[in-house]
Amino acid sequence: MRAIQSPLDRQARLSPAPQLRFHTVVHLLSGDSLGQVCETPVAFEERVAFGPRTMPNEVANPAKWLADQLSRIASATHGQPASQRPILVSAPIAALAHSNTAVACDAAIRRTSLCQQEVCLEFADAAFAGGAADYVVRLGLLRRHGFRVAIDMRRSWQTPLSDSLRLLIDTIRVDARALETNPDLMDLVEAADASGILIVAENAHWRDGEYLARVGVHAATHPRTDA
């Protein structure tokens, strides 16, 4: 007797998981590897856009979704050299508010060859629009489980870097094109660099490495050449 498959089962069988893409983070002056960024073509918010009626509960759960992502990333990067760590992983805004995110991610990593310090969970700047006390506590939970934490400021940069937040953040990503035209972003970058936070730029040119280093940006993903 043949088992009856649900539409979701058939969809999962016919639709492979989105391909992960990895980009090296390099030092703009030395060219040395400082880790890598993992990107996936489908974000959590896009997966749940049609609501819970079309998605099973475990997929609509941001904590489980992120934990599953970490398992996939660990499998894809198994055996890579230490220079490719930490791995910057985009995390859903909803995961920052979910009470089980830190525990679920910790459990997932413990089943892999990675350790928590090799993962840097990156949240969009918009995730910190609420009260400072709330997000400091939530980031603190992730840090206590050993994870690094980053803020994606490539589109907006409204997060105030309080003293307590500076102690929690390892990395900030910015768009190099926005630095000269936005003095607020420039001030934020300089303050973050003075606090020991690594600033990673997109759309940076190799030729601008010395200038960017002077303002606090020492790293980039796929920097451009003049050719």
Tab-separated table of N, CA and C in Angstrom, residues 67-179:
chain	number	residue	atom	x	y	z
A	67	ALA	N	18.339	27.760	13.597
A	67	ALA	CA	19.114	26.599	14.032
A	67	ALA	C	19.361	25.644	12.863
A	68	ASP	N	18.350	25.422	12.037
A	68	ASP	CA	18.513	24.560	10.863
A	68	ASP	C	19.509	25.166	9.879
A	69	GLN	N	19.474	26.492	9.733
A	69	GLN	CA	20.444	27.160	8.865
A	69	GLN	C	21.866	26.903	9.344
A	70	LEU	N	22.067	26.994	10.644
A	70	LEU	CA	23.410	26.775	11.191
A	70	LEU	C	23.878	25.349	10.925
A	71	SER	N	22.975	24.389	11.002
A	71	SER	CA	23.334	22.997	10.715
A	71	SER	C	23.762	22.849	9.259
A	72	ARG	N	23.032	23.478	8.350
A	72	ARG	CA	23.373	23.414	6.929
A	72	ARG	C	24.715	24.091	6.667
A	73	ILE	N	24.938	25.226	7.299
A	73	ILE	CA	26.186	25.956	7.109
A	73	ILE	C	27.369	25.152	7.629
A	74	ALA	N	27.193	24.528	8.776
A	74	ALA	CA	28.261	23.701	9.338
A	74	ALA	C	28.617	22.560	8.405
A	75	SER	N	27.609	21.941	7.808
A	75	SER	CA	27.852	20.848	6.872
A	75	SER	C	28.579	21.343	5.623
A	76	ALA	N	28.176	22.515	5.121
A	76	ALA	CA	28.768	23.053	3.896
A	76	ALA	C	30.206	23.518	4.092
A	77	THR	N	30.576	23.890	5.308
A	77	THR	CA	31.914	24.434	5.565
A	77	THR	C	32.822	23.461	6.312
A	78	HIS	N	32.384	22.229	6.456
A	78	HIS	CA	33.189	21.237	7.192
A	78	HIS	C	34.566	21.070	6.538
A	79	GLY	N	35.608	21.138	7.325
A	79	GLY	CA	36.960	20.949	6.823
A	79	GLY	C	37.636	22.206	6.309
A	80	GLN	N	36.962	23.331	6.330
A	80	GLN	CA	37.593	24.571	5.891
A	80	GLN	C	38.681	25.001	6.874
A	81	PRO	N	39.669	25.769	6.401
A	81	PRO	CA	40.725	26.247	7.307
A	81	PRO	C	40.195	27.257	8.310
A	82	ALA	N	40.937	27.424	9.390
A	82	ALA	CA	40.524	28.337	10.459
A	82	ALA	C	40.445	29.778	9.984
A	83	SER	N	41.165	30.122	8.916
A	83	SER	CA	41.144	31.493	8.405
A	83	SER	C	39.773	31.880	7.855
A	84	GLN	N	38.918	30.900	7.620
A	84	GLN	CA	37.567	31.172	7.113
A	84	GLN	C	36.550	31.343	8.237
A	85	ARG	N	37.022	31.552	9.430
A	85	ARG	CA	36.158	31.785	10.584
A	85	ARG	C	36.441	33.171	11.171
A	86	PRO	N	35.432	33.817	11.747
A	86	PRO	CA	34.061	33.350	11.956
A	86	PRO	C	33.222	33.446	10.680
A	87	ILE	N	32.092	32.768	10.686
A	87	ILE	CA	31.142	32.806	9.580
A	87	ILE	C	30.016	33.758	9.961
A	88	LEU	N	29.848	34.789	9.162
A	88	LEU	CA	28.796	35.771	9.406
A	88	LEU	C	27.493	35.247	8.809
A	89	VAL	N	26.486	35.068	9.646
A	89	VAL	CA	25.220	34.457	9.237
A	89	VAL	C	24.076	35.436	9.464
A	90	SER	N	23.346	35.755	8.411
A	90	SER	CA	22.194	36.648	8.532
A	90	SER	C	21.092	35.954	9.318
A	91	ALA	N	20.605	36.610	10.358
A	91	ALA	CA	19.578	36.037	11.231
A	91	ALA	C	18.297	36.848	11.130
A	92	PRO	N	17.137	36.198	11.176
A	92	PRO	CA	15.865	36.939	11.080
A	92	PRO	C	15.667	37.867	12.273
A	93	ILE	N	15.030	38.999	12.008
A	93	ILE	CA	14.689	39.903	13.098
A	93	ILE	C	13.820	39.185	14.130
A	94	ALA	N	12.906	38.329	13.640
A	94	ALA	CA	12.010	37.616	14.549
A	94	ALA	C	12.770	36.711	15.508
A	95	ALA	N	13.950	36.231	15.090
A	95	ALA	CA	14.726	35.340	15.951
A	95	ALA	C	15.270	36.070	17.171
A	96	LEU	N	15.510	37.371	17.026
A	96	LEU	CA	16.032	38.134	18.158
A	96	LEU	C	14.999	38.236	19.267
A	97	ALA	N	13.719	38.236	18.900
A	97	ALA	CA	12.648	38.357	19.884
A	97	ALA	C	12.169	37.002	20.406
A	98	HIS	N	12.577	35.920	19.760
A	98	HIS	CA	12.086	34.599	20.159
A	98	HIS	C	12.851	34.096	21.384
A	99	SER	N	12.133	33.614	22.358
A	99	SER	CA	12.758	33.218	23.629
A	99	SER	C	13.658	32.003	23.507
A	100	ASN	N	13.498	31.197	22.447
A	100	ASN	CA	14.241	29.945	22.352
A	100	ASN	C	15.412	30.010	21.377
A	101	THR	N	15.689	31.169	20.797
A	101	THR	CA	16.707	31.256	19.754
A	101	THR	C	18.090	30.836	20.244
A	102	ALA	N	18.530	31.377	21.358
A	102	ALA	CA	19.876	31.071	21.850
A	102	ALA	C	20.028	29.583	22.155
A	103	VAL	N	19.039	28.988	22.801
A	103	VAL	CA	19.103	27.568	23.163
A	103	VAL	C	19.071	26.699	21.914
A	104	ALA	N	18.182	27.020	20.956
A	104	ALA	CA	18.056	26.219	19.742
A	104	ALA	C	19.331	26.272	18.906
A	105	CYS	N	19.916	27.462	18.772
A	105	CYS	CA	21.148	27.598	17.999
A	105	CYS	C	22.313	26.891	18.684
A	106	ASP	N	22.373	26.994	19.989
A	106	ASP	CA	23.418	26.310	20.745
A	106	ASP	C	23.323	24.798	20.563
A	107	ALA	N	22.118	24.260	20.645
A	107	ALA	CA	21.923	22.816	20.477
A	107	ALA	C	22.302	22.373	19.066
A	108	ALA	N	21.965	23.195	18.072
A	108	ALA	CA	22.291	22.842	16.691
A	108	ALA	C	23.799	22.805	16.466
A	109	ILE	N	24.513	23.803	16.969
A	109	ILE	CA	25.958	23.864	16.775
A	109	ILE	C	26.663	22.723	17.497
A	110	ARG	N	26.161	22.324	18.651
A	110	ARG	CA	26.782	21.228	19.398
A	110	ARG	C	26.722	19.898	18.655
A	111	ARG	N	25.832	19.800	17.675
A	111	ARG	CA	25.738	18.572	16.880
A	111	ARG	C	26.624	18.625	15.639
A	112	THR	N	27.421	19.689	15.502
A	112	THR	CA	28.274	19.850	14.326
A	112	THR	C	29.739	19.927	14.744
A	113	SER	N	30.594	20.117	13.746
A	113	SER	CA	32.026	20.256	14.017
A	113	SER	C	32.421	21.692	14.326
A	114	LEU	N	31.478	22.624	14.209
A	114	LEU	CA	31.756	24.019	14.545
A	114	LEU	C	31.638	24.247	16.045
A	115	CYS	N	32.205	25.350	16.513
A	115	CYS	CA	31.947	25.794	17.877
A	115	CYS	C	31.246	27.145	17.798
A	116	GLN	N	30.633	27.549	18.881
A	116	GLN	CA	29.815	28.752	18.865
A	116	GLN	C	30.609	29.999	18.476
A	117	GLN	N	31.872	30.083	18.890
A	117	GLN	CA	32.689	31.261	18.587
A	117	GLN	C	32.986	31.403	17.100
A	118	GLU	N	32.754	30.339	16.334
A	118	GLU	CA	33.003	30.390	14.892
A	118	GLU	C	31.797	30.908	14.117
A	119	VAL	N	30.737	31.259	14.826
A	119	VAL	CA	29.511	31.759	14.199
A	119	VAL	C	29.235	33.169	14.699
A	120	CYS	N	28.971	34.090	13.761
A	120	CYS	CA	28.608	35.462	14.106
A	120	CYS	C	27.214	35.717	13.548
A	121	LEU	N	26.230	35.809	14.421
A	121	LEU	CA	24.841	36.012	14.020
A	121	LEU	C	24.593	37.494	13.760
A	122	GLU	N	24.142	37.802	12.541
A	122	GLU	CA	23.981	39.195	12.131
A	122	GLU	C	22.500	39.567	12.044
A	123	PHE	N	22.123	40.636	12.740
A	123	PHE	CA	20.754	41.140	12.729
A	123	PHE	C	20.715	42.498	12.039
A	124	ALA	N	19.649	42.728	11.277
A	124	ALA	CA	19.486	44.015	10.596
A	124	ALA	C	19.325	45.132	11.612
A	125	ASP	N	19.770	46.304	11.218
A	125	ASP	CA	19.674	47.482	12.079
A	125	ASP	C	18.249	47.693	12.598
A	126	ALA	N	17.252	47.363	11.779
A	126	ALA	CA	15.849	47.552	12.168
A	126	ALA	C	15.453	46.703	13.371
A	127	ALA	N	16.220	45.658	13.658
A	127	ALA	CA	15.893	44.791	14.796
A	127	ALA	C	16.017	45.524	16.123
A	128	PHE	N	16.738	46.639	16.139
A	128	PHE	CA	17.014	47.336	17.388
A	128	PHE	C	16.196	48.614	17.535
A	129	ALA	N	15.051	48.641	16.856
A	129	ALA	CA	14.197	49.823	16.914
A	129	ALA	C	13.478	49.945	18.249
A	130	GLY	N	13.403	48.859	19.007
A	130	GLY	CA	12.720	48.886	20.302
A	130	GLY	C	13.595	49.447	21.409
A	131	GLY	N	13.224	49.142	22.629
A	131	GLY	CA	13.964	49.653	23.779
A	131	GLY	C	15.347	49.032	23.902
A	132	ALA	N	16.307	49.846	24.328
A	132	ALA	CA	17.688	49.377	24.439
A	132	ALA	C	17.812	48.204	25.395
A	133	ALA	N	17.089	48.239	26.480
A	133	ALA	CA	17.199	47.172	27.474
A	133	ALA	C	16.790	45.830	26.889
A	134	ASP	N	15.758	45.835	26.033
A	134	ASP	CA	15.277	44.591	25.448
A	134	ASP	C	16.338	43.924	24.592
A	135	TYR	N	16.914	44.656	23.643
A	135	TYR	CA	17.840	43.986	22.743
A	135	TYR	C	19.186	43.700	23.400
A	136	VAL	N	19.579	44.474	24.381
A	136	VAL	CA	20.816	44.156	25.092
A	136	VAL	C	20.683	42.830	25.824
A	137	VAL	N	19.530	42.608	26.443
A	137	VAL	CA	19.295	41.333	27.131
A	137	VAL	C	19.305	40.174	26.147
A	138	ARG	N	18.642	40.338	24.983
A	138	ARG	CA	18.562	39.249	24.009
A	138	ARG	C	19.914	38.937	23.387
A	139	LEU	N	20.677	39.977	23.069
A	139	LEU	CA	22.021	39.743	22.550
A	139	LEU	C	22.908	39.115	23.615
A	140	GLY	N	22.686	39.517	24.871
A	140	GLY	CA	23.456	38.942	25.967
A	140	GLY	C	23.246	37.439	26.078
A	141	LEU	N	22.033	36.963	25.822
A	141	LEU	CA	21.769	35.523	25.846
A	141	LEU	C	22.585	34.791	24.793
A	142	LEU	N	22.638	35.361	23.596
A	142	LEU	CA	23.430	34.732	22.531
A	142	LEU	C	24.912	34.732	22.890
A	143	ARG	N	25.395	35.825	23.462
A	143	ARG	CA	26.802	35.893	23.845
A	143	ARG	C	27.129	34.901	24.953
A	144	ARG	N	26.204	34.725	25.880
A	144	ARG	CA	26.457	33.771	26.971
A	144	ARG	C	26.537	32.337	26.458
A	145	HIS	N	25.886	32.070	25.347
A	145	HIS	CA	25.997	30.743	24.720
A	145	HIS	C	27.218	30.650	23.806
A	146	GLY	N	27.989	31.720	23.714
A	146	GLY	CA	29.248	31.671	22.978
A	146	GLY	C	29.230	32.247	21.583
A	147	PHE	N	28.077	32.698	21.083
A	147	PHE	CA	27.999	33.218	19.723
A	147	PHE	C	28.516	34.647	19.635
A	148	ARG	N	29.115	34.971	18.508
A	148	ARG	CA	29.431	36.357	18.193
A	148	ARG	C	28.165	37.015	17.626
A	149	VAL	N	28.123	38.343	17.651
A	149	VAL	CA	26.931	39.056	17.198
A	149	VAL	C	27.348	40.229	16.304
A	150	ALA	N	26.566	40.466	15.248
A	150	ALA	CA	26.846	41.559	14.315
A	150	ALA	C	25.569	42.338	14.017
A	151	ILE	N	25.755	43.569	13.511
A	151	ILE	CA	24.639	44.395	13.066
A	151	ILE	C	24.848	44.739	11.594
A	152	ASP	N	23.819	44.538	10.797
A	152	ASP	CA	23.853	44.894	9.384
A	152	ASP	C	23.352	46.325	9.226
A	153	MET	N	24.268	47.241	8.932
A	153	MET	CA	23.915	48.647	8.742
A	153	MET	C	24.108	49.079	7.291
A	154	ARG	N	23.933	48.167	6.365
A	154	ARG	CA	24.125	48.524	4.961
A	154	ARG	C	22.979	49.369	4.416
A	155	ARG	N	21.808	49.284	5.040
A	155	ARG	CA	20.658	50.052	4.549
A	155	ARG	C	20.247	51.163	5.509
A	156	SER	N	20.410	50.953	6.778
A	156	SER	CA	20.097	51.989	7.761
A	156	SER	C	21.070	51.869	8.922
A	157	TRP	N	21.203	52.951	9.670
A	157	TRP	CA	22.188	52.977	10.769
A	157	TRP	C	21.632	53.807	11.911
A	158	GLN	N	20.515	53.321	12.459
A	158	GLN	CA	19.831	54.044	13.526
A	158	GLN	C	20.118	53.489	14.919
A	159	THR	N	20.852	52.379	15.008
A	159	THR	CA	21.120	51.776	16.308
A	159	THR	C	22.113	52.623	17.113
A	160	PRO	N	21.715	53.134	18.271
A	160	PRO	CA	22.667	53.886	19.099
A	160	PRO	C	23.642	52.933	19.781
A	161	LEU	N	24.924	53.186	19.626
A	161	LEU	CA	25.931	52.305	20.212
A	161	LEU	C	26.195	52.706	21.660
A	162	SER	N	25.320	52.278	22.537
A	162	SER	CA	25.516	52.532	23.960
A	162	SER	C	26.703	51.732	24.467
A	163	ASP	N	27.178	52.083	25.646
A	163	ASP	CA	28.321	51.374	26.222
A	163	ASP	C	28.033	49.892	26.385
A	164	SER	N	26.825	49.552	26.828
A	164	SER	CA	26.482	48.145	27.032
A	164	SER	C	26.415	47.390	25.713
A	165	LEU	N	25.930	48.054	24.649
A	165	LEU	CA	25.831	47.382	23.353
A	165	LEU	C	27.205	47.182	22.725
A	166	ARG	N	28.107	48.143	22.909
A	166	ARG	CA	29.448	48.015	22.337
A	166	ARG	C	30.176	46.795	22.883
A	167	LEU	N	29.869	46.398	24.104
A	167	LEU	CA	30.514	45.226	24.693
A	167	LEU	C	30.015	43.927	24.082
A	168	LEU	N	28.864	43.978	23.414
A	168	LEU	CA	28.254	42.766	22.872
A	168	LEU	C	28.513	42.561	21.387
A	169	ILE	N	28.750	43.641	20.647
A	169	ILE	CA	28.843	43.576	19.194
A	169	ILE	C	30.278	43.298	18.745
A	170	ASP	N	30.416	42.342	17.840
A	170	ASP	CA	31.730	42.012	17.282
A	170	ASP	C	31.969	42.675	15.938
A	171	THR	N	30.912	42.767	15.127
A	171	THR	CA	31.063	43.197	13.739
A	171	THR	C	29.893	44.082	13.328
A	172	ILE	N	30.177	45.066	12.481
A	172	ILE	CA	29.141	45.874	11.839
A	172	ILE	C	29.432	45.886	10.341
A	173	ARG	N	28.384	45.686	9.537
A	173	ARG	CA	28.555	45.773	8.083
A	173	ARG	C	27.931	47.061	7.562
A	174	VAL	N	28.655	47.743	6.683
A	174	VAL	CA	28.197	49.004	6.114
A	174	VAL	C	28.406	48.989	4.605
A	175	ASP	N	27.777	49.943	3.933
A	175	ASP	CA	27.990	50.167	2.510
A	175	ASP	C	29.009	51.293	2.379
A	176	ALA	N	30.146	51.008	1.779
A	176	ALA	CA	31.214	52.008	1.680
A	176	ALA	C	30.765	53.264	0.941
A	177	ARG	N	29.812	53.129	0.034
A	177	ARG	CA	29.351	54.290	-0.740
A	177	ARG	C	28.618	55.310	0.120
A	178	ALA	N	28.103	54.878	1.276
A	178	ALA	CA	27.321	55.779	2.127
A	178	ALA	C	28.176	56.562	3.106
A	179	LEU	N	29.454	56.217	3.247
A	179	LEU	CA	30.272	56.837	4.282
A	179	LEU	C	30.464	58.334	4.077
